Coordinates of C-alpha atoms in Angstrom, one line a residue:
M300 CA -11.2 27.1 -30.4
L301 CA -13.1 25.0 -27.8
S302 CA -13.5 21.3 -28.2
R303 CA -17.0 19.8 -28.6
T304 CA -16.8 18.7 -25.1
T305 CA -15.9 21.8 -23.7
Q306 CA -18.7 23.6 -25.8
T307 CA -21.1 21.1 -24.5
A308 CA -20.0 21.6 -20.8
R309 CA -20.5 25.5 -21.1
R310 CA -24.1 25.1 -22.6
A311 CA -24.9 22.8 -19.8
L312 CA -24.1 25.3 -17.1
P313 CA -27.1 27.2 -15.5
S314 CA -27.2 31.1 -15.7
S315 CA -25.7 31.5 -12.2
T316 CA -22.7 29.5 -13.2
N317 CA -22.5 31.4 -16.7
A318 CA -22.5 34.6 -14.8
R319 CA -19.7 33.6 -12.4
S320 CA -17.7 32.1 -15.3
A321 CA -16.9 35.6 -16.7
Q322 CA -14.8 36.1 -13.6
T323 CA -13.5 33.0 -12.4
F324 CA -14.4 30.0 -14.7
K325 CA -11.6 29.3 -17.3
A326 CA -13.9 27.0 -19.5
F327 CA -11.3 24.2 -18.7
Y328 CA -13.1 20.8 -18.6
A329 CA -11.4 17.5 -18.6
T330 CA -12.3 13.9 -18.5
I331 CA -10.7 10.5 -18.7
R332 CA -13.2 9.0 -21.0
S333 CA -10.7 6.7 -22.2
L334 CA -11.8 4.6 -19.4
R335 CA -15.0 4.1 -21.1
Q336 CA -13.5 2.7 -24.2
S337 CA -12.8 -1.0 -24.9
A338 CA -9.4 0.0 -26.4
P339 CA -6.6 -0.6 -23.8
P340 CA -4.8 2.3 -22.1
P341 CA -1.3 3.2 -23.3
D342 CA 1.2 0.5 -23.2
V343 CA 3.6 0.3 -20.3
E344 CA 6.8 -1.4 -20.7
E345 CA 6.7 -5.0 -19.9
G346 CA 9.0 -7.1 -18.0
D347 CA 11.9 -6.6 -15.8
P348 CA 14.7 -4.2 -16.4
A349 CA 18.1 -6.0 -17.1
D350 CA 19.0 -7.8 -14.0
N351 CA 22.8 -7.0 -14.7
D352 CA 22.2 -3.4 -14.5
F353 CA 21.9 -2.4 -10.9
I354 CA 21.3 1.3 -11.6
M355 CA 18.7 0.9 -14.1
S356 CA 16.8 -1.4 -11.6
I357 CA 16.8 1.5 -9.1
L358 CA 15.7 3.9 -12.0
R359 CA 13.0 1.7 -13.0
A360 CA 11.6 1.6 -9.4
N361 CA 10.8 5.4 -10.1
P362 CA 11.2 6.5 -6.5
S363 CA 9.5 9.8 -5.8
L364 CA 11.1 12.4 -3.5
R365 CA 9.0 11.2 -0.5
D366 CA 9.9 7.6 -1.3
T367 CA 13.6 8.6 -1.3
R368 CA 13.2 10.4 2.1
S369 CA 11.4 7.5 3.5
Y370 CA 14.2 5.1 2.4
L371 CA 16.9 7.4 3.8
A372 CA 15.1 7.6 7.1
D373 CA 15.6 3.7 7.2
F374 CA 19.0 3.3 5.6
G375 CA 20.8 6.8 5.4
P376 CA 23.2 8.4 7.7
R377 CA 22.1 9.6 11.0
P378 CA 23.1 13.4 11.7
V379 CA 25.1 14.2 14.4
K380 CA 23.7 16.4 17.2
P381 CA 26.0 19.2 18.7
G382 CA 28.0 17.9 21.4
Q383 CA 27.5 14.2 20.4
P384 CA 30.5 11.9 19.6
K385 CA 31.2 11.6 15.9
G386 CA 29.9 8.3 14.5
Q387 CA 27.1 7.7 17.2
A388 CA 23.8 6.5 15.6
V389 CA 20.8 8.7 16.3
S390 CA 17.4 8.7 14.8
L391 CA 17.0 10.5 11.4
P392 CA 14.2 13.3 11.8
L393 CA 11.7 13.4 9.0
A394 CA 11.5 16.4 6.9
A395 CA 9.1 19.3 8.2
Q396 CA 5.9 19.0 6.4
K397 CA 4.1 22.2 5.2
A398 CA 0.3 22.8 5.7
T399 CA -2.0 22.8 3.0
E400 CA -5.8 23.7 3.0
P401 CA -7.6 21.3 0.7
E402 CA -11.0 20.3 1.5
V403 CA -10.1 16.8 0.7
R404 CA -6.7 15.7 1.3
P405 CA -5.1 12.1 1.7
P406 CA -2.4 13.3 4.2
D407 CA 0.1 10.6 3.2
I408 CA 0.8 12.4 0.0
Q409 CA 2.8 15.1 1.2
K410 CA 3.2 19.0 0.1
Q411 CA 6.8 18.3 -0.8
E412 CA 5.8 16.2 -3.6
A413 CA 4.7 19.3 -5.6
A414 CA 8.3 20.4 -5.2
T415 CA 10.8 19.9 -8.1
E416 CA 12.1 16.4 -8.1
A417 CA 15.6 15.9 -7.5
A418 CA 17.8 15.0 -10.4
P419 CA 18.0 11.3 -11.0
S420 CA 21.7 11.5 -10.4
Q421 CA 21.1 13.0 -6.8
V422 CA 18.5 10.2 -6.0
I423 CA 20.6 7.4 -7.2
A424 CA 23.5 8.8 -5.2
S425 CA 21.6 9.1 -2.2
I426 CA 20.3 5.5 -2.3
L427 CA 23.6 3.9 -3.4
N428 CA 25.1 5.0 -0.2
P429 CA 23.4 3.3 2.6
V430 CA 25.0 3.6 6.0
Y431 CA 22.5 1.9 8.4
R432 CA 21.8 -1.8 7.7
R433 CA 18.5 -3.4 8.1
T434 CA 17.3 -7.2 7.9
S435 CA 14.7 -9.0 6.1
L436 CA 13.5 -12.6 6.1
V437 CA 13.3 -14.3 2.7
K438 CA 11.5 -17.6 2.1
L439 CA 13.0 -19.2 -0.9
Q440 CA 10.4 -21.8 -2.0
G441 CA 12.0 -23.9 -4.5
P442 CA 12.9 -26.1 -6.2
F443 CA 14.8 -23.8 -8.5
T444 CA 16.9 -24.6 -11.5
D445 CA 20.6 -23.2 -11.5
R446 CA 19.5 -20.2 -14.0
Q447 CA 16.7 -19.4 -11.6
L448 CA 18.9 -19.4 -8.5
E449 CA 21.3 -17.2 -10.2
S450 CA 18.7 -14.6 -10.8
I451 CA 17.2 -14.8 -7.4
A452 CA 21.0 -14.4 -5.9
R453 CA 21.5 -11.4 -8.1
G454 CA 18.3 -10.0 -6.6
M455 CA 19.6 -10.5 -3.1
I456 CA 22.9 -9.0 -3.8
Y457 CA 21.2 -5.7 -5.1
L458 CA 19.1 -5.6 -1.7
E459 CA 22.4 -6.0 0.2
K460 CA 23.9 -3.0 -1.7
L461 CA 20.9 -0.9 -0.8
G462 CA 21.2 -1.7 2.8
L463 CA 18.9 -4.8 3.3
V464 CA 20.7 -7.8 4.4
S465 CA 18.5 -11.1 3.8
V466 CA 18.1 -13.9 6.2
I467 CA 17.2 -16.7 3.8
V468 CA 15.2 -19.8 4.9
V469 CA 15.4 -22.4 2.0
D470 CA 12.4 -24.8 1.2
N471 CA 11.7 -27.3 -1.5
D472 CA 8.2 -28.2 -2.3
N473 CA 9.3 -31.5 -4.1
L474 CA 10.8 -33.0 -1.0
V475 CA 8.2 -35.0 0.9
R476 CA 8.1 -34.7 4.6
G477 CA 9.1 -37.8 6.3
D478 CA 10.9 -39.4 3.4
V479 CA 14.3 -41.2 3.9
G480 CA 17.3 -38.7 3.2
E481 CA 15.0 -35.5 3.4
R482 CA 17.4 -34.0 5.9
A483 CA 20.4 -34.5 3.6
A484 CA 18.4 -33.4 0.5
I485 CA 17.5 -30.1 2.3
I486 CA 20.9 -29.4 3.3
E487 CA 22.1 -30.0 -0.3
E488 CA 19.4 -27.5 -1.3
T489 CA 21.0 -25.0 1.1
M490 CA 24.5 -25.3 0.0
R491 CA 23.2 -24.9 -3.7
V492 CA 21.6 -21.4 -2.5
V493 CA 25.0 -20.6 -0.9
S494 CA 27.0 -21.4 -4.0
A495 CA 24.6 -19.3 -6.1
L496 CA 25.1 -16.3 -3.8
E497 CA 29.0 -16.8 -3.9
K498 CA 29.0 -17.2 -7.7
Q499 CA 27.4 -13.6 -7.9
G500 CA 30.2 -12.0 -5.5
A501 CA 28.2 -12.3 -2.2
K502 CA 29.5 -13.7 1.0
A503 CA 27.0 -16.3 2.3
R504 CA 27.2 -18.7 5.3
P505 CA 25.1 -21.9 5.8
V506 CA 23.5 -22.0 9.1
L507 CA 22.9 -25.8 9.1
G508 CA 22.4 -26.0 13.0
S509 CA 18.8 -25.7 14.2
V510 CA 18.1 -22.2 15.2
V511 CA 14.5 -22.6 16.2
R512 CA 12.7 -24.9 18.6
L513 CA 9.2 -26.6 18.0
G514 CA 6.1 -25.6 20.2
P515 CA 5.1 -22.3 21.6
K516 CA 7.4 -20.1 23.4
P517 CA 7.3 -20.3 27.2
G518 CA 4.9 -17.9 28.5
D519 CA 2.8 -17.6 25.3
E520 CA -0.4 -18.9 27.2
D521 CA -0.5 -15.7 29.1
R522 CA -0.2 -13.6 26.3
G523 CA -2.9 -10.8 26.6
D524 CA -2.9 -9.8 22.9
S525 CA -4.4 -11.4 19.9
A526 CA -1.2 -11.8 17.6
P527 CA -0.9 -15.4 16.0
V528 CA 1.5 -17.4 17.8
P529 CA 4.0 -19.4 15.5
E530 CA 4.5 -23.1 15.9
A531 CA 8.0 -22.8 16.7
H532 CA 10.0 -20.3 18.7
T533 CA 13.5 -19.0 19.1
S534 CA 15.7 -17.1 21.7
A535 CA 18.5 -14.7 21.6
S536 CA 21.1 -17.4 22.3
D537 CA 19.8 -19.4 19.3
L538 CA 20.1 -16.3 17.0
I539 CA 24.0 -16.2 17.7
P540 CA 24.9 -17.9 14.2
I541 CA 22.7 -15.7 12.5
R542 CA 23.8 -12.4 14.1
S543 CA 27.5 -13.5 13.7
A544 CA 27.1 -14.0 10.0
L545 CA 25.2 -10.6 9.6
K546 CA 28.2 -8.8 11.6
S547 CA 30.6 -10.4 9.2
G548 CA 28.8 -9.2 6.1
E549 CA 27.4 -12.4 5.2
I550 CA 24.3 -13.7 4.2
P551 CA 22.9 -16.4 6.5
V552 CA 21.2 -19.2 4.6
V553 CA 19.1 -21.5 7.0
P554 CA 17.5 -24.9 6.3
P555 CA 14.0 -25.6 7.6
L556 CA 15.3 -27.7 10.7
A557 CA 14.0 -27.3 14.2
L558 CA 14.6 -28.8 17.6
D559 CA 11.9 -31.2 19.0
S560 CA 11.1 -31.8 22.5
F561 CA 13.7 -34.5 22.6
Y562 CA 16.4 -32.1 21.3
R563 CA 16.5 -33.8 17.8
S564 CA 17.0 -31.7 14.6
V565 CA 14.0 -32.5 12.4
R566 CA 12.9 -30.9 9.1
V567 CA 9.8 -28.9 9.7
D568 CA 7.7 -26.4 7.5
A569 CA 9.6 -23.7 6.5
N570 CA 6.7 -21.2 7.3
D571 CA 7.3 -22.2 11.0
V572 CA 11.0 -21.3 10.8
V573 CA 10.4 -18.0 9.0
A574 CA 7.4 -17.0 11.6
A575 CA 9.8 -17.8 14.6
L576 CA 12.8 -16.0 13.2
V577 CA 10.7 -13.1 12.6
R578 CA 9.3 -12.9 16.0
G579 CA 12.7 -13.7 17.8
M580 CA 14.7 -11.3 15.7
A581 CA 12.0 -8.6 16.5
E582 CA 11.8 -9.3 20.2
V583 CA 15.6 -9.4 20.5
A584 CA 15.9 -6.1 18.8
A585 CA 13.6 -4.4 20.9
Q586 CA 15.2 -5.6 24.1
E587 CA 18.4 -4.3 22.8
K588 CA 16.9 -0.9 22.2
N589 CA 15.5 -0.7 25.7
E590 CA 18.5 -2.4 27.5
P591 CA 21.7 -1.5 25.8
S592 CA 24.6 -3.7 26.8
S593 CA 27.6 -2.4 28.8
S594 CA 29.8 -2.3 25.6
T595 CA 27.3 0.0 23.9
L596 CA 27.5 2.5 26.9
E597 CA 31.3 2.5 27.1
R598 CA 31.5 3.2 23.4
P599 CA 29.4 4.7 20.5
V600 CA 28.1 2.2 18.2
L601 CA 29.2 3.1 14.6
P602 CA 26.2 2.2 12.1
D603 CA 28.2 0.0 10.1
E604 CA 29.6 -2.0 13.0
D605 CA 26.3 -3.7 13.7
I606 CA 23.0 -4.6 12.2
D607 CA 19.4 -3.9 13.4
L608 CA 17.7 -7.2 13.6
T609 CA 14.4 -5.8 13.5
P610 CA 12.9 -7.3 10.2
M611 CA 11.9 -4.6 7.7
R612 CA 10.6 -6.9 5.1
L613 CA 9.2 -10.4 4.6
M614 CA 9.9 -11.8 1.1
I615 CA 8.4 -14.8 -0.2
I616 CA 10.0 -15.9 -3.5
N617 CA 8.3 -18.9 -5.3
K618 CA 7.3 -20.0 -8.7
E619 CA 3.5 -19.2 -8.4
G620 CA 3.7 -15.4 -7.5
G621 CA 1.1 -13.6 -5.6
V622 CA -2.3 -14.5 -4.2
P623 CA -4.8 -14.8 -6.8
S624 CA -7.7 -12.3 -6.9
Y625 CA -11.4 -12.8 -6.9
A626 CA -11.8 -9.1 -8.2
R627 CA -9.1 -9.5 -10.9
S628 CA -10.1 -12.8 -12.6
G629 CA -7.4 -14.8 -10.9
M630 CA -4.5 -12.3 -11.6
P631 CA -2.6 -11.5 -8.3
H632 CA -3.8 -9.2 -5.6
L633 CA -1.7 -5.8 -5.9
L634 CA -2.2 -4.9 -2.1
V635 CA -3.9 -6.7 0.6
N636 CA -5.2 -5.1 3.9
L637 CA -4.7 -8.2 6.1
A638 CA -6.9 -6.8 8.9
S639 CA -9.9 -6.6 6.8
E640 CA -9.4 -8.9 3.8
F641 CA -7.9 -12.0 5.5
D642 CA -10.9 -14.0 6.1
Y643 CA -12.7 -12.8 2.8
I644 CA -9.6 -13.7 0.7
R645 CA -9.6 -17.3 2.1
N646 CA -13.3 -17.7 1.8
T647 CA -13.4 -16.5 -1.9
F648 CA -10.4 -18.5 -3.0
D649 CA -11.4 -20.6 -6.1
P650 CA -10.9 -24.4 -5.9
R651 CA -9.4 -24.3 -9.2
W652 CA -6.4 -22.1 -8.0
K653 CA -5.4 -24.7 -5.6
S654 CA -3.6 -26.6 -8.6
T655 CA -1.7 -23.4 -9.8
H656 CA -1.3 -21.6 -6.5
P657 CA -1.0 -24.6 -4.0
S658 CA 1.0 -22.5 -1.3
A659 CA -0.9 -19.1 -1.6
L660 CA -3.2 -19.5 1.4
G661 CA -0.3 -20.9 3.6
N662 CA 1.8 -18.0 2.5
L663 CA -1.1 -15.5 3.1
N664 CA -1.1 -16.8 6.7
L665 CA 2.6 -16.7 7.1
A666 CA 2.4 -13.2 6.0
R667 CA -0.3 -12.3 8.7
T668 CA 1.6 -13.9 11.4
C669 CA 4.9 -12.3 10.6
L670 CA 3.6 -8.9 10.1
S671 CA 2.0 -9.0 13.6
Y672 CA 5.4 -8.9 14.9
M673 CA 7.2 -6.4 12.5
P674 CA 6.9 -2.7 12.7
P675 CA 3.6 -1.1 11.3
T676 CA 5.3 0.4 8.3
S677 CA 6.7 -3.0 7.3
S678 CA 5.4 -5.1 4.3
A679 CA 5.5 -8.6 2.9
V680 CA 5.7 -9.3 -0.7
M681 CA 5.0 -12.6 -2.7
V682 CA 7.0 -12.4 -5.9
S683 CA 7.6 -15.0 -8.5
H684 CA 11.4 -15.7 -9.4
K685 CA 10.6 -14.3 -12.7
S686 CA 10.5 -10.9 -11.2
P687 CA 13.5 -10.5 -8.7
S688 CA 14.2 -6.7 -9.6
S689 CA 10.7 -6.0 -8.5
L690 CA 12.2 -6.5 -4.9
I691 CA 14.3 -3.2 -5.3
A692 CA 11.1 -1.4 -6.3
N693 CA 9.3 -2.7 -3.1
L694 CA 12.3 -1.8 -0.8
I695 CA 12.7 1.8 -2.1
T696 CA 9.1 2.8 -2.4
N697 CA 7.3 0.2 0.0
K698 CA 4.3 0.1 -2.6
P699 CA 2.7 -2.3 -4.9
A700 CA 3.7 -2.5 -8.5
V701 CA 0.6 -0.6 -9.4
S702 CA -1.6 1.4 -6.9
S703 CA -4.7 -0.6 -5.9
S704 CA -6.8 2.4 -5.8
L705 CA -6.5 3.4 -9.4
P706 CA -9.7 2.9 -11.6
H707 CA -10.5 -0.8 -12.3
A708 CA -10.4 0.0 -16.0
L709 CA -6.8 0.9 -15.8
L710 CA -5.8 -2.1 -13.8
Q711 CA -7.6 -4.4 -16.1
G712 CA -6.0 -3.2 -19.1
N713 CA -2.5 -2.7 -18.0
R714 CA -0.4 -5.1 -19.9
S715 CA 2.5 -4.7 -17.2
L716 CA 0.3 -6.7 -14.8
D717 CA 0.4 -10.3 -15.4
H718 CA 0.6 -13.6 -13.4
S719 CA 4.1 -12.7 -12.3
T720 CA 2.8 -9.4 -10.6
P721 CA 4.0 -9.5 -7.0
T722 CA 1.4 -9.2 -4.1
L723 CA 2.2 -6.6 -1.3
L724 CA 0.7 -7.3 1.9
R725 CA 0.3 -4.8 4.9
R726 CA -0.9 -5.4 8.4
G727 CA -3.7 -2.9 7.4
L728 CA -6.6 -1.6 9.6
D729 CA -10.1 -2.7 10.0
M730 CA -12.7 -0.8 7.9
R731 CA -16.3 -0.2 9.0
V732 CA -19.0 1.9 7.8
I733 CA -21.1 4.3 10.0
R734 CA -24.4 5.6 8.7
S735 CA -25.8 7.4 11.7
P736 CA -24.4 10.5 13.3
T737 CA -25.1 9.3 16.6
D738 CA -22.6 6.3 16.0
I739 CA -19.5 8.7 15.3
D740 CA -17.0 9.1 18.0
K741 CA -16.8 13.0 17.5
A742 CA -13.9 13.5 19.7
K743 CA -11.7 11.1 17.6
L744 CA -13.0 12.3 14.4
K745 CA -12.4 15.9 15.2
V746 CA -8.7 15.0 16.3
L747 CA -8.2 13.1 13.0
L748 CA -9.6 16.0 10.9
E749 CA -7.6 18.6 12.6
Q750 CA -4.4 16.8 12.6
S751 CA -4.7 15.8 8.8
F752 CA -5.8 19.2 7.7
R753 CA -3.8 21.3 10.2
R754 CA -7.0 23.5 10.7
E755 CA -9.4 24.2 13.6
L756 CA -12.6 22.6 13.0
D757 CA -15.7 24.6 13.1
E758 CA -17.4 21.9 15.5
Q759 CA -21.0 23.1 15.8
A760 CA -21.5 23.8 12.1
F761 CA -19.9 20.6 11.0
W762 CA -21.8 18.3 13.2
D763 CA -25.1 20.3 12.5
R764 CA -24.3 19.7 8.8
L765 CA -23.8 15.9 9.2
D766 CA -26.9 15.6 11.4
Q767 CA -28.9 16.9 8.1
S768 CA -27.0 15.4 5.3
L769 CA -24.6 12.4 6.3
D770 CA -24.7 9.4 4.1
F771 CA -21.9 7.4 5.5
V772 CA -18.6 7.5 7.1
I773 CA -15.8 4.9 6.5
V774 CA -13.7 4.6 9.5
A775 CA -10.2 2.8 9.4
G776 CA -9.2 1.4 12.5
D777 CA -9.6 3.5 15.6
Y778 CA -10.2 6.8 13.6
A779 CA -6.7 6.4 11.8
G780 CA -8.5 7.6 8.8
A781 CA -11.9 8.6 7.6
A782 CA -13.9 9.3 4.5
V783 CA -17.0 11.4 5.1
V784 CA -19.6 11.2 2.5
T785 CA -22.8 13.5 2.5
T786 CA -26.1 13.6 0.4
E787 CA -26.5 17.1 -1.2
Q788 CA -29.9 18.0 -2.6
C789 CA -30.2 19.2 -6.1
P790 CA -32.5 21.9 -7.3
A791 CA -36.0 21.1 -8.4
G792 CA -36.2 19.5 -11.9
A793 CA -32.7 18.0 -11.8
S794 CA -32.4 14.9 -13.7
P795 CA -33.0 11.8 -11.4
A796 CA -30.1 10.0 -13.0
W797 CA -27.6 12.0 -11.0
A798 CA -29.7 13.6 -8.2
P799 CA -29.1 13.8 -5.3
I800 CA -25.5 14.3 -5.3
T801 CA -23.2 11.9 -3.4
Y802 CA -20.4 14.2 -2.1
L803 CA -17.1 13.5 -0.6
D804 CA -16.9 16.1 2.2
K805 CA -13.7 14.8 4.0
F806 CA -11.0 12.4 3.3
A807 CA -8.4 12.2 6.0
V808 CA -5.8 9.9 7.5
L809 CA -3.5 10.7 10.6
P810 CA 0.1 11.8 9.9
S811 CA 1.2 8.7 11.9
H812 CA -0.3 6.4 9.4
Q813 CA 1.5 7.9 6.4
G814 CA 3.3 5.4 4.4
D815 CA 1.5 2.4 5.9
G816 CA -1.2 1.9 2.9
T817 CA -4.0 3.3 4.9
V818 CA -5.0 5.8 2.1
D819 CA -5.2 3.0 -0.5
F820 CA -7.3 1.0 1.7
L821 CA -9.8 3.8 2.6
W822 CA -10.1 4.9 -1.0
V823 CA -10.8 1.3 -2.1
A824 CA -13.5 1.0 0.6
L825 CA -15.0 4.3 -0.7
H826 CA -15.1 3.2 -4.2
D827 CA -16.7 -0.1 -3.1
E828 CA -19.4 1.9 -1.2
S829 CA -20.1 4.6 -3.8
Y830 CA -19.2 4.8 -7.5
G831 CA -18.0 1.0 -7.6
L832 CA -21.1 -0.2 -5.8
G833 CA -23.0 -3.2 -7.4
L834 CA -20.0 -4.8 -9.3
P835 CA -18.4 -8.2 -8.4
F836 CA -15.0 -6.6 -7.5
S837 CA -16.6 -4.3 -5.0
A838 CA -17.5 -6.9 -2.6
N839 CA -14.7 -6.1 -0.2
P840 CA -15.8 -6.9 3.6
N841 CA -15.5 -3.4 4.7
G842 CA -18.8 -3.5 7.0
G843 CA -21.1 -1.8 4.5
K844 CA -23.2 -2.9 1.7
E845 CA -20.6 -5.4 0.6
G846 CA -21.0 -4.9 -3.0
K847 CA -24.9 -5.0 -3.0
G848 CA -26.6 -2.0 -4.6
E849 CA -26.6 0.4 -7.4
G850 CA -23.4 2.7 -7.7
R851 CA -23.6 6.5 -7.5
D852 CA -21.6 9.3 -9.2
L853 CA -19.0 10.6 -6.7
V854 CA -18.3 14.2 -6.5
W855 CA -15.8 16.5 -4.6
R856 CA -13.8 19.4 -4.8
S857 CA -10.3 20.5 -4.0
R858 CA -8.3 23.9 -4.1
A859 CA -6.7 24.6 -7.4
D860 CA -3.2 24.8 -5.9
N861 CA -3.5 21.5 -3.8
P862 CA -0.6 19.2 -4.7
V863 CA -2.8 16.3 -4.0
N864 CA -4.7 17.0 -7.0
K865 CA -2.3 14.9 -9.2
W866 CA -3.3 11.8 -7.1
Y867 CA -7.0 12.8 -7.8
F868 CA -6.5 13.3 -11.4
E869 CA -5.4 9.7 -11.6
R870 CA -8.5 8.2 -9.6
S871 CA -11.0 10.5 -11.0
T872 CA -13.2 10.2 -14.3
G873 CA -13.0 13.7 -14.8
H874 CA -12.5 17.2 -13.5
M875 CA -13.5 20.8 -14.1
R876 CA -11.7 24.0 -13.1
L877 CA -13.7 26.5 -11.2
G878 CA -11.6 29.4 -10.4
D879 CA -9.6 28.8 -7.2
W880 CA -11.3 25.3 -7.3
V881 CA -11.2 22.0 -9.0
L882 CA -14.4 19.9 -9.1
F883 CA -13.8 16.3 -9.4
W884 CA -16.0 13.1 -10.1
C885 CA -16.1 9.5 -10.4
D886 CA -18.9 8.0 -12.6
A887 CA -21.0 5.0 -11.4
E888 CA -19.2 2.1 -13.0
K889 CA -22.1 -0.2 -12.9
R890 CA -24.2 2.1 -15.0
L891 CA -21.3 2.5 -17.4
K892 CA -20.6 -1.2 -17.5
T893 CA -24.3 -2.0 -18.1
E894 CA -24.7 0.6 -20.9
E895 CA -21.5 -0.5 -22.5
G896 CA -22.5 -4.2 -22.5
R897 CA -25.9 -3.1 -24.2
R898 CA -24.2 -1.2 -27.1
G899 CA -21.7 -3.9 -27.6
S900 CA -18.8 -2.7 -30.1
Q901 CA -20.3 0.6 -30.4
G902 CA -18.9 1.6 -26.9
L903 CA -19.8 4.7 -24.7
S904 CA -19.9 8.3 -26.0
Y905 CA -18.1 11.2 -24.4
L906 CA -21.2 12.6 -23.1
E907 CA -24.1 10.4 -22.4
H908 CA -27.8 11.7 -22.6
W909 CA -28.3 11.5 -18.9
E910 CA -25.0 13.5 -18.4
H911 CA -26.3 16.5 -20.1
G912 CA -26.5 19.6 -17.5
R913 CA -25.0 17.6 -14.4
L914 CA -21.7 19.6 -14.4
G915 CA -23.7 22.8 -14.0
V916 CA -25.8 21.5 -11.3
W917 CA -22.9 20.0 -9.4
S918 CA -20.6 23.0 -9.6
D919 CA -23.5 25.2 -8.3
V920 CA -24.5 23.1 -5.5
V921 CA -21.0 21.9 -4.5
M922 CA -19.5 25.5 -4.5
K923 CA -22.3 26.6 -2.1
I924 CA -21.3 24.1 0.6
P925 CA -19.9 26.2 3.4
S926 CA -16.5 25.7 4.9
S927 CA -16.0 23.3 7.8
W928 CA -13.1 25.3 9.3
K929 CA -12.6 28.3 11.4
P930 CA -11.0 31.2 9.9
K931 CA -7.2 31.3 10.1
K932 CA -5.8 33.3 12.8
N933 CA -3.2 36.0 11.7

């Protein structure tokens, strides 16, 4: 028996759709109307896993097949090419990716995710056998109690077991700069951290000499790029103590000391030391890769004999957690696009947060500086000492605790998200909104679409269609990603509440930007310009309407066998199957919010009066939109 919702949907379909339904329409209609209810979504387990159980920490990270492949690409064994000496380290090739043909397809969600997931034991076995060691910079922003240091030290050891060796810079917010005895006090704090690591079974080495120098690096005045310049710098010779500790299997622990212009060792801001180390280690690693030493040329280097100094992660561990979000009522940001959100986050920082999160903006600036010198796929994480095991999830998945592009109602009601939830920061890309077809770089958009969809674009037909119906295009960076939205006219007599149709025609990201957060950043910008428009948390500075206006329902289609549909199911309000296709939509959030507020405790119904008949019109209009691709060649 069909549910009331299914029966209503069928009655709403026009005659043309009813005729087609006998052949293709399976009368399957689904929505996520639980988002409309005031009741919270299903509970998610709270808190960290048992810190004394390393395996459980990995399992709770819930790495997908794609996450595991990405992790192994950085830390796994390098395959030996034919004729290559055994043990020589070479790059690990990424798995071949099969082409799909969805009309809307975020490309960083790969076809392989539709394959059967590997057994947990196999996934754990591959993660527990890292061969290639990488480095991270850790700012330990105390003071911490002995119990807190014990928990943090355990987290550092877990990361080391996974192949990520930490270089720790110790800080103590209670030590006032310039006080008598501050140098002795910060060294004592450094030794406490070393002792905590050793009690947990790690080998740690205090590096008490100054490894950075105050002031810009010689030649910085001639730099042609716009990367932020740290207030301190370091050279290859300065890094010898750190490299020696790493090669010996020890965790270097560094106090925030630097040499001034008179070659005196003085206490400085820990952020300056971290930024100088990130830049210096990245530059030395790049130089070594381009100019291998004579010893490397004479003999192959085994992966476990040395360590890659290129920083893969920046971790800021403190008591206050992540950066408070204006969009989440002071709860931490989940994911930050520094390229487009940095200034806006600073400008919207509530003065009341300065007492609860006094170092948030300073750490935000530190992340921006460091990530400008780290690889594009690197990330920074701000995390409370209460969540040390979340560092494992960040290392394996390189994702936030919960995707920032999920529906806002799910994020607001998720009990697993609290003030201790980490903030993940990525270098990101600028976002801009284009509203005129003449302002589109057609050559770059063509390359983006064809590389993403692996199809040949029917250019003339596509551009002619955009000339007639373009609403806007959101472009990420230099056409690294784009969301193309059109306006589709409804038949005469359609209800003005949902006509005309705002249609997501294309959603694409270059393969080279897979895994760097571009898909989430692009979807959030799409939300802010369409179905999320008009709400306070949709005011991100993406170059569009900046949250001002009325939201509109967003509609799109995808092939029924598209593995990306799982991603769409999680972000859409509802979907309806139409033979070989699935119709998705996201309801205008402001309209629902206003109606819900007017009704109070009564809440919203599963089918509002203005929604009657819209599915039939949507399906009839959307399914008539012609394909943008040339026929495949046999």
